[in-house]
């Protein structure tokens, strides 16, 4: 399951409430709807293609959670053709808006040269930014990278 999901309001049927909110311009509703379709939330049949559609609508509207989740879909090939360049682009957009997990993801991709040119310094900077925001997975990735670099230089 994807990690970024704004709070749900249990007083409304999630899909109806979020669809109405999305129609009224609530960008976070796109990520919520995507997640609900991804997992087969209350009253919904699991539909990963619909999930991707809602993530895409939110991502194109500028919602960082949707951009991150759409990046995950492309990175893993979930209901879309796996495309690392597209994944990297969506992660970068979410990272530029301050999404910590997207900073970690695009930072690792840059260091590895996945989905584009290898940009080690820029990737490390994004990992460090994610660490500064408390991302323990980014800390672990940076520690592994520093260990590799130290062994390589020795």
PDB file of C-alpha atoms in Angstrom:
ATOM      1  CA  UNK A   1       0.000   0.000   0.000  1.00  0.00           C
ATOM      2  CA  UNK A   2       1.103   3.553  -0.602  1.00  0.00           C
ATOM      3  CA  UNK A   3       2.037   5.657   2.374  1.00  0.00           C
ATOM      4  CA  UNK A   4       0.682   9.145   1.801  1.00  0.00           C
ATOM      5  CA  UNK A   5      -2.984   9.405   2.714  1.00  0.00           C
ATOM      6  CA  UNK A   6      -4.534  12.501   4.267  1.00  0.00           C
ATOM      7  CA  UNK A   7      -6.876  11.922   7.207  1.00  0.00           C
ATOM      8  CA  UNK A   8     -10.220  10.323   6.475  1.00  0.00           C
ATOM      9  CA  UNK A   9     -13.451  11.766   7.841  1.00  0.00           C
ATOM     10  CA  UNK A  10     -15.392   8.741   9.138  1.00  0.00           C
ATOM     11  CA  UNK A  11     -18.692  10.651   9.174  1.00  0.00           C
ATOM     12  CA  UNK A  12     -19.028  10.452   5.379  1.00  0.00           C
ATOM     13  CA  UNK A  13     -18.827   7.562   2.942  1.00  0.00           C
ATOM     14  CA  UNK A  14     -15.236   8.019   1.817  1.00  0.00           C
ATOM     15  CA  UNK A  15     -15.645   7.627  -1.930  1.00  0.00           C
ATOM     16  CA  UNK A  16     -18.671   9.924  -2.165  1.00  0.00           C
ATOM     17  CA  UNK A  17     -17.182  12.565   0.092  1.00  0.00           C
ATOM     18  CA  UNK A  18     -13.827  12.583  -1.650  1.00  0.00           C
ATOM     19  CA  UNK A  19     -15.343  12.566  -5.145  1.00  0.00           C
ATOM     20  CA  UNK A  20     -17.467  15.573  -4.224  1.00  0.00           C
ATOM     21  CA  UNK A  21     -14.464  17.296  -2.658  1.00  0.00           C
ATOM     22  CA  UNK A  22     -12.368  16.551  -5.761  1.00  0.00           C
ATOM     23  CA  UNK A  23     -15.073  18.062  -7.979  1.00  0.00           C
ATOM     24  CA  UNK A  24     -14.889  21.167  -5.804  1.00  0.00           C
ATOM     25  CA  UNK A  25     -11.110  21.412  -6.198  1.00  0.00           C
ATOM     26  CA  UNK A  26      -9.782  19.678  -3.078  1.00  0.00           C
ATOM     27  CA  UNK A  27      -6.448  18.344  -4.316  1.00  0.00           C
ATOM     28  CA  UNK A  28      -5.859  16.059  -1.329  1.00  0.00           C
ATOM     29  CA  UNK A  29      -9.064  14.232  -2.257  1.00  0.00           C
ATOM     30  CA  UNK A  30      -7.357  12.821  -5.351  1.00  0.00           C
ATOM     31  CA  UNK A  31      -4.745  11.016  -3.252  1.00  0.00           C
ATOM     32  CA  UNK A  32      -7.430   9.778  -0.854  1.00  0.00           C
ATOM     33  CA  UNK A  33      -9.571   8.417  -3.676  1.00  0.00           C
ATOM     34  CA  UNK A  34      -6.567   6.799  -5.297  1.00  0.00           C
ATOM     35  CA  UNK A  35      -5.702   5.063  -2.069  1.00  0.00           C
ATOM     36  CA  UNK A  36      -9.279   3.926  -1.479  1.00  0.00           C
ATOM     37  CA  UNK A  37      -9.455   2.391  -4.952  1.00  0.00           C
ATOM     38  CA  UNK A  38      -6.009   0.860  -4.506  1.00  0.00           C
ATOM     39  CA  UNK A  39      -7.004  -1.015  -1.360  1.00  0.00           C
ATOM     40  CA  UNK A  40     -10.704  -1.524  -2.101  1.00  0.00           C
ATOM     41  CA  UNK A  41     -11.814   0.876   0.631  1.00  0.00           C
ATOM     42  CA  UNK A  42     -15.296   0.970   2.208  1.00  0.00           C
ATOM     43  CA  UNK A  43     -17.949   0.353  -0.425  1.00  0.00           C
ATOM     44  CA  UNK A  44     -15.410   0.165  -3.263  1.00  0.00           C
ATOM     45  CA  UNK A  45     -14.092  -2.711  -5.296  1.00  0.00           C
ATOM     46  CA  UNK A  46     -10.313  -2.729  -5.502  1.00  0.00           C
ATOM     47  CA  UNK A  47      -9.425  -1.103  -8.831  1.00  0.00           C
ATOM     48  CA  UNK A  48      -5.770  -0.262  -9.337  1.00  0.00           C
ATOM     49  CA  UNK A  49      -6.410   1.362 -12.721  1.00  0.00           C
ATOM     50  CA  UNK A  50      -8.909   3.729 -11.105  1.00  0.00           C
ATOM     51  CA  UNK A  51      -6.372   4.388  -8.346  1.00  0.00           C
ATOM     52  CA  UNK A  52      -3.749   5.393 -10.901  1.00  0.00           C
ATOM     53  CA  UNK A  53      -6.309   7.626 -12.611  1.00  0.00           C
ATOM     54  CA  UNK A  54      -7.043   9.488  -9.381  1.00  0.00           C
ATOM     55  CA  UNK A  55      -3.334   9.762  -8.550  1.00  0.00           C
ATOM     56  CA  UNK A  56      -2.692  11.137 -12.048  1.00  0.00           C
ATOM     57  CA  UNK A  57      -5.460  13.752 -11.737  1.00  0.00           C
ATOM     58  CA  UNK A  58      -4.081  14.880  -8.408  1.00  0.00           C
ATOM     59  CA  UNK A  59      -0.481  14.809  -9.604  1.00  0.00           C
ATOM     60  CA  UNK A  60      -1.281  16.914 -12.650  1.00  0.00           C
ATOM     61  CA  UNK A  61      -3.158  19.353 -10.402  1.00  0.00           C
ATOM     62  CA  UNK A  62      -0.016  19.717  -8.271  1.00  0.00           C
ATOM     63  CA  UNK A  63      -0.859  17.553  -5.243  1.00  0.00           C
ATOM     64  CA  UNK A  64       2.396  16.271  -3.740  1.00  0.00           C
ATOM     65  CA  UNK A  65       0.888  13.096  -2.226  1.00  0.00           C
ATOM     66  CA  UNK A  66      -0.583  12.159  -5.606  1.00  0.00           C
ATOM     67  CA  UNK A  67       2.731  12.916  -7.326  1.00  0.00           C
ATOM     68  CA  UNK A  68       4.603  10.683  -4.891  1.00  0.00           C
ATOM     69  CA  UNK A  69       2.053   7.880  -5.212  1.00  0.00           C
ATOM     70  CA  UNK A  70       2.009   8.104  -9.007  1.00  0.00           C
ATOM     71  CA  UNK A  71       5.806   7.955  -8.920  1.00  0.00           C
ATOM     72  CA  UNK A  72       5.542   4.721  -6.920  1.00  0.00           C
ATOM     73  CA  UNK A  73       3.153   3.299  -9.500  1.00  0.00           C
ATOM     74  CA  UNK A  74       5.615   4.004 -12.311  1.00  0.00           C
ATOM     75  CA  UNK A  75       8.636   2.871 -10.291  1.00  0.00           C
ATOM     76  CA  UNK A  76       7.056  -0.492  -9.492  1.00  0.00           C
ATOM     77  CA  UNK A  77       4.921  -0.967 -12.610  1.00  0.00           C
ATOM     78  CA  UNK A  78       1.667  -0.968 -10.615  1.00  0.00           C
ATOM     79  CA  UNK A  79      -1.168  -0.773 -13.188  1.00  0.00           C
ATOM     80  CA  UNK A  80       1.110   1.161 -15.544  1.00  0.00           C
ATOM     81  CA  UNK A  81       4.100   0.200 -17.620  1.00  0.00           C
ATOM     82  CA  UNK A  82       7.175   0.489 -15.424  1.00  0.00           C
ATOM     83  CA  UNK A  83       9.001   3.682 -16.381  1.00  0.00           C
ATOM     84  CA  UNK A  84      11.839   4.891 -14.178  1.00  0.00           C
ATOM     85  CA  UNK A  85      12.192   8.244 -15.946  1.00  0.00           C
ATOM     86  CA  UNK A  86       8.518   9.018 -15.349  1.00  0.00           C
ATOM     87  CA  UNK A  87       8.771   7.793 -11.746  1.00  0.00           C
ATOM     88  CA  UNK A  88      11.791  10.021 -11.147  1.00  0.00           C
ATOM     89  CA  UNK A  89       9.988  13.018 -12.603  1.00  0.00           C
ATOM     90  CA  UNK A  90       6.962  12.568 -10.331  1.00  0.00           C
ATOM     91  CA  UNK A  91       9.128  11.926  -7.262  1.00  0.00           C
ATOM     92  CA  UNK A  92      11.119  15.081  -8.042  1.00  0.00           C
ATOM     93  CA  UNK A  93       7.953  17.173  -8.242  1.00  0.00           C
ATOM     94  CA  UNK A  94       6.767  15.853  -4.882  1.00  0.00           C
ATOM     95  CA  UNK A  95      10.232  16.331  -3.365  1.00  0.00           C
ATOM     96  CA  UNK A  96      10.281  19.926  -4.575  1.00  0.00           C
ATOM     97  CA  UNK A  97       7.121  20.455  -2.512  1.00  0.00           C
ATOM     98  CA  UNK A  98       8.761  19.028   0.611  1.00  0.00           C
ATOM     99  CA  UNK A  99       7.537  15.419   0.578  1.00  0.00           C
ATOM    100  CA  UNK A 100      10.203  13.632   2.603  1.00  0.00           C
ATOM    101  CA  UNK A 101       9.687  10.132   1.193  1.00  0.00           C
ATOM    102  CA  UNK A 102       9.870  11.546  -2.335  1.00  0.00           C
ATOM    103  CA  UNK A 103      13.168  13.256  -1.455  1.00  0.00           C
ATOM    104  CA  UNK A 104      14.527   9.870  -0.393  1.00  0.00           C
ATOM    105  CA  UNK A 105      13.215   8.098  -3.465  1.00  0.00           C
ATOM    106  CA  UNK A 106      14.445  10.588  -6.053  1.00  0.00           C
ATOM    107  CA  UNK A 107      17.712  11.013  -4.155  1.00  0.00           C
ATOM    108  CA  UNK A 108      18.408   7.278  -4.366  1.00  0.00           C
ATOM    109  CA  UNK A 109      17.423   7.249  -8.032  1.00  0.00           C
ATOM    110  CA  UNK A 110      19.824  10.105  -8.768  1.00  0.00           C
ATOM    111  CA  UNK A 111      22.694   8.403  -6.953  1.00  0.00           C
ATOM    112  CA  UNK A 112      22.037   5.165  -8.849  1.00  0.00           C
ATOM    113  CA  UNK A 113      21.370   6.829 -12.189  1.00  0.00           C
ATOM    114  CA  UNK A 114      17.889   5.305 -12.353  1.00  0.00           C
ATOM    115  CA  UNK A 115      15.514   7.014 -14.757  1.00  0.00           C
ATOM    116  CA  UNK A 116      18.033   9.633 -15.824  1.00  0.00           C
ATOM    117  CA  UNK A 117      21.567  10.840 -15.451  1.00  0.00           C
ATOM    118  CA  UNK A 118      23.560   9.877 -12.387  1.00  0.00           C
ATOM    119  CA  UNK A 119      23.731  12.941 -10.145  1.00  0.00           C
ATOM    120  CA  UNK A 120      25.482  11.730  -7.019  1.00  0.00           C
ATOM    121  CA  UNK A 121      25.967  15.113  -5.318  1.00  0.00           C
ATOM    122  CA  UNK A 122      22.378  16.213  -5.965  1.00  0.00           C
ATOM    123  CA  UNK A 123      21.058  12.828  -4.842  1.00  0.00           C
ATOM    124  CA  UNK A 124      23.082  12.939  -1.633  1.00  0.00           C
ATOM    125  CA  UNK A 125      21.825  16.473  -0.961  1.00  0.00           C
ATOM    126  CA  UNK A 126      18.223  15.255  -1.247  1.00  0.00           C
ATOM    127  CA  UNK A 127      18.919  12.292   1.027  1.00  0.00           C
ATOM    128  CA  UNK A 128      20.482  14.652   3.576  1.00  0.00           C
ATOM    129  CA  UNK A 129      17.452  16.933   3.347  1.00  0.00           C
ATOM    130  CA  UNK A 130      15.165  13.962   4.003  1.00  0.00           C
ATOM    131  CA  UNK A 131      17.338  12.922   6.967  1.00  0.00           C
ATOM    132  CA  UNK A 132      17.077  16.471   8.370  1.00  0.00           C
ATOM    133  CA  UNK A 133      13.288  16.068   8.219  1.00  0.00           C
ATOM    134  CA  UNK A 134      13.512  12.840  10.230  1.00  0.00           C
ATOM    135  CA  UNK A 135      13.379  10.162   7.506  1.00  0.00           C
ATOM    136  CA  UNK A 136      15.103   7.136   9.041  1.00  0.00           C
ATOM    137  CA  UNK A 137      15.055   5.205   5.750  1.00  0.00           C
ATOM    138  CA  UNK A 138      16.974   8.078   4.135  1.00  0.00           C
ATOM    139  CA  UNK A 139      19.471   7.916   7.033  1.00  0.00           C
ATOM    140  CA  UNK A 140      19.970   4.198   6.380  1.00  0.00           C
ATOM    141  CA  UNK A 141      20.402   4.783   2.632  1.00  0.00           C
ATOM    142  CA  UNK A 142      22.939   7.534   3.292  1.00  0.00           C
ATOM    143  CA  UNK A 143      24.843   5.353   5.772  1.00  0.00           C
ATOM    144  CA  UNK A 144      25.032   2.528   3.206  1.00  0.00           C
ATOM    145  CA  UNK A 145      26.207   4.957   0.544  1.00  0.00           C
ATOM    146  CA  UNK A 146      28.839   6.490   2.832  1.00  0.00           C
ATOM    147  CA  UNK A 147      30.069   3.005   3.743  1.00  0.00           C
ATOM    148  CA  UNK A 148      30.354   2.113   0.081  1.00  0.00           C
ATOM    149  CA  UNK A 149      32.188   5.342  -0.735  1.00  0.00           C
ATOM    150  CA  UNK A 150      34.584   4.877   2.190  1.00  0.00           C
ATOM    151  CA  UNK A 151      35.381   1.303   1.077  1.00  0.00           C
ATOM    152  CA  UNK A 152      35.823   2.492  -2.503  1.00  0.00           C
ATOM    153  CA  UNK A 153      38.272   5.245  -1.474  1.00  0.00           C
ATOM    154  CA  UNK A 154      40.288   2.924   0.815  1.00  0.00           C
TER     155      UNK A 154
END
